[in-house]
Structure formats: C-alpha cells, structure tokens
Coordinates of C-alpha atoms in Angstrom, one line a residue:
M29 CA 5.7 8.8 16.5
S30 CA 2.8 9.6 18.1
I31 CA -0.2 9.4 16.2
E32 CA -2.8 12.2 16.6
F33 CA -5.9 10.0 16.0
E34 CA -8.6 12.6 16.0
S35 CA -6.7 14.5 13.1
L36 CA -5.8 11.4 11.4
T37 CA -9.9 10.2 11.7
H38 CA -10.7 13.5 10.7
F39 CA -8.7 13.7 7.5
L40 CA -9.4 10.0 6.7
V41 CA -13.3 10.7 6.5
K42 CA -12.7 13.8 4.3
A43 CA -10.4 11.8 1.8
K44 CA -12.9 8.9 1.4
K45 CA -15.8 11.3 0.9
Q46 CA -13.5 13.1 -1.8
A47 CA -12.4 10.7 -3.6
Y48 CA -14.1 7.3 -5.1
A49 CA -17.3 8.1 -2.8
S50 CA -17.9 11.3 -4.6
Q51 CA -16.0 10.8 -8.3
G52 CA -15.9 7.3 -8.7
D53 CA -13.4 6.5 -11.1
E54 CA -13.4 10.0 -12.2
A55 CA -11.2 11.2 -9.3
T56 CA -8.2 8.9 -10.9
V57 CA -4.8 10.2 -11.2
R58 CA -2.1 8.2 -13.2
S59 CA -1.0 4.8 -11.7
F60 CA 2.4 3.4 -12.2
L61 CA 0.9 -0.3 -11.7
N62 CA -0.5 -1.7 -14.5
G63 CA -4.3 -1.9 -14.7
S64 CA -4.9 -0.2 -12.0
K65 CA -6.9 2.8 -10.8
Q66 CA -5.5 5.5 -8.2
L67 CA -7.2 8.1 -6.4
E68 CA -5.4 10.5 -4.2
I69 CA -6.0 13.3 -1.7
R70 CA -3.4 15.9 0.0
S71 CA -4.2 18.1 3.2
G72 CA -1.3 19.3 5.0
D73 CA 0.8 16.9 6.2
Y74 CA -1.6 13.9 5.2
F75 CA -1.9 12.1 2.0
Y76 CA -4.1 9.5 1.3
R77 CA -3.9 7.0 -1.3
D78 CA -6.6 4.2 -3.0
I79 CA -5.2 2.0 -5.5
Y80 CA -7.3 -0.9 -6.8
F81 CA -7.7 -3.3 -9.8
G82 CA -11.0 -4.4 -11.5
F83 CA -14.4 -3.4 -11.7
S84 CA -17.3 -5.6 -11.1
F85 CA -14.8 -7.4 -8.7
F86 CA -12.0 -5.9 -7.5
T87 CA -9.3 -5.5 -4.9
G88 CA -7.2 -2.2 -3.8
I89 CA -5.3 -0.8 -0.6
E90 CA -5.7 2.3 0.7
T91 CA -2.9 4.0 2.7
V92 CA -2.6 7.1 4.6
E93 CA 1.3 8.8 5.1
Y94 CA 1.8 11.6 7.6
R95 CA 4.7 13.9 6.5
D96 CA 5.8 10.9 3.8
R97 CA 5.4 8.2 6.4
P98 CA 2.8 5.4 5.8
I99 CA 0.9 5.6 9.4
W100 CA -2.6 4.0 8.3
S101 CA -3.7 1.1 6.1
M102 CA -6.8 -0.8 4.7
V103 CA -6.9 -3.5 2.3
Y104 CA -10.3 -4.6 0.4
S105 CA -11.6 -7.1 -1.9
G106 CA -15.0 -8.0 -3.3
G107 CA -17.7 -7.0 -5.9
I108 CA -20.6 -8.0 -7.5
T109 CA -22.1 -11.1 -6.9
M110 CA -24.9 -11.8 -9.6
P111 CA -23.6 -13.9 -12.5
D112 CA -23.9 -12.0 -16.0
A113 CA -25.0 -8.7 -14.3
S114 CA -24.8 -6.1 -16.9
R115 CA -23.2 -2.8 -17.3
E116 CA -26.0 -1.0 -16.6
T117 CA -27.0 -3.3 -13.3
T118 CA -23.6 -2.9 -12.3
V119 CA -23.4 0.9 -12.8
R120 CA -26.7 1.3 -10.7
L121 CA -25.3 -0.7 -8.0
F122 CA -22.0 1.1 -7.5
S123 CA -23.8 4.0 -7.8
F124 CA -26.1 3.1 -4.7
L125 CA -22.5 2.1 -2.7
R126 CA -21.2 5.4 -3.4
N127 CA -24.1 7.0 -1.8
A128 CA -23.5 4.7 1.7
L129 CA -19.5 5.2 1.1
R130 CA -20.1 9.3 1.7
M131 CA -21.7 8.4 4.9
V132 CA -18.4 7.5 6.3
D133 CA -18.1 8.7 10.1
S134 CA -15.2 9.3 12.3
E135 CA -16.3 6.8 14.6
H136 CA -15.8 3.9 11.9
P137 CA -13.8 5.8 9.2
Y138 CA -13.7 2.6 7.1
R139 CA -16.3 2.3 4.7
G140 CA -20.0 3.3 4.8
P141 CA -22.6 2.9 7.7
Q142 CA -24.2 0.0 9.7
A143 CA -26.9 0.1 7.2
H144 CA -28.6 2.3 4.5
E145 CA -31.4 1.5 2.6
E146 CA -32.3 3.1 -0.8
H147 CA -34.8 2.2 -3.3
S148 CA -34.4 -1.5 -3.8
Y149 CA -31.2 -1.8 -2.1
L150 CA -30.3 -2.6 1.1
Y151 CA -26.3 -1.7 2.3
R152 CA -24.8 -3.4 5.6
N153 CA -21.5 -3.1 7.1
E154 CA -20.4 -4.9 10.1
V155 CA -17.0 -4.1 11.6
S156 CA -14.8 -5.8 14.5
G157 CA -12.0 -4.5 16.4
T158 CA -10.3 -0.8 16.6
F159 CA -9.1 1.9 14.4
E160 CA -5.4 0.5 15.2
S161 CA -6.6 -3.0 14.3
F162 CA -10.3 -3.7 12.4
S163 CA -11.8 -6.2 10.1
G164 CA -15.3 -5.8 8.3
H165 CA -17.6 -7.3 6.0
E166 CA -20.1 -5.1 3.7
T167 CA -22.9 -6.6 1.6
I168 CA -25.6 -5.1 -0.7
H169 CA -29.1 -6.9 -1.3
T170 CA -32.1 -6.3 -3.0
Q171 CA -35.4 -8.1 -3.2
N172 CA -33.4 -10.6 -0.4
T173 CA -31.1 -11.7 -2.7
K174 CA -26.7 -10.6 -2.0
V175 CA -25.8 -8.8 -4.9
Y176 CA -22.4 -7.5 -3.8
E177 CA -20.0 -8.6 -1.0
L178 CA -16.7 -7.2 0.2
R179 CA -14.5 -8.0 2.7
Y180 CA -11.7 -5.4 4.4
S181 CA -9.2 -5.1 7.0
G182 CA -6.6 -3.0 8.3
G183 CA -5.2 -0.8 10.9
I184 CA -2.0 1.6 12.3
I185 CA 1.2 0.6 10.7
L186 CA 3.9 0.7 13.2

C-alpha cells in the first residue's frame, strides 16, 4: 500500500488541532478500555484515534487509519513533575500545553512547536528522526523549574 504523506500529514495536523488541543477531555467519546479517555476524528478515508490513561501523569497512543487500516502511530508518556501540584495549577498548566499543541504543523506533526512562551510558562519540544520513525521530548518550565515532561515516539506502521 502506497501512503500519500502530504494528505496524511495534513489530516493528522487537522485532527490534532480539533481533538485534545482544542477541546481537552470534552472531546472524549465512549471508550471500551476501563479508565481511559478516547478522542476520535474522521475525515474522508482517514480516522484518528487518541486513547490515554491518567491525568497529572498519563500515557497513551495515537493512531491514524486509512480505509480502516492502521498506517501511523505515536505513543507518549509523561505529565506534571511538581510534587503535590494543586488541581488549579495542573489545569492552568494543561491549558497552556493545549495552546502550544494547537501550533502543530505539517513539517513536524507530532506535538507542538520547537518553543512557545506565554505568561510565565516556556514550552520546548525536541524531535529527531523522520515522519516514518521519530522520537521526541517536550518540557514546560516556569521560573527556571521544570514542571512538565513528556516523551513520545512513533512512525509509519508497515
């Protein structure tokens, strides 16, 4: 099966912006995995699914199917690194994270931009590899203290 990378990355960027980055947990659909949250976006022959577990620390998997066949996936794990972070702090931090994630682009359609700064938060995202096989690491700092960290990897499914 031949994969049209331009249309795949265009769809992936659109799906990521419409799901968690824009709606957070509000985009959740019914999941059959106990304790998980599941987000889904469909457009034409493409179907995006993000399934994750947890809140302040979480792990998950994103997949893209083309004509009901999985063709791309990314796994991720991370979360808040501050011990005893209040719910208010966590919600504020994840709101900032969603702002950064809405800046995803087709050149690096994995998470957010290389860097984004807003109020006292600084988001950094480092990625290596190609769309076919990649890994990355994102962090958020405030006042020179790391308050969030996530690692991710994935690529084309053959």
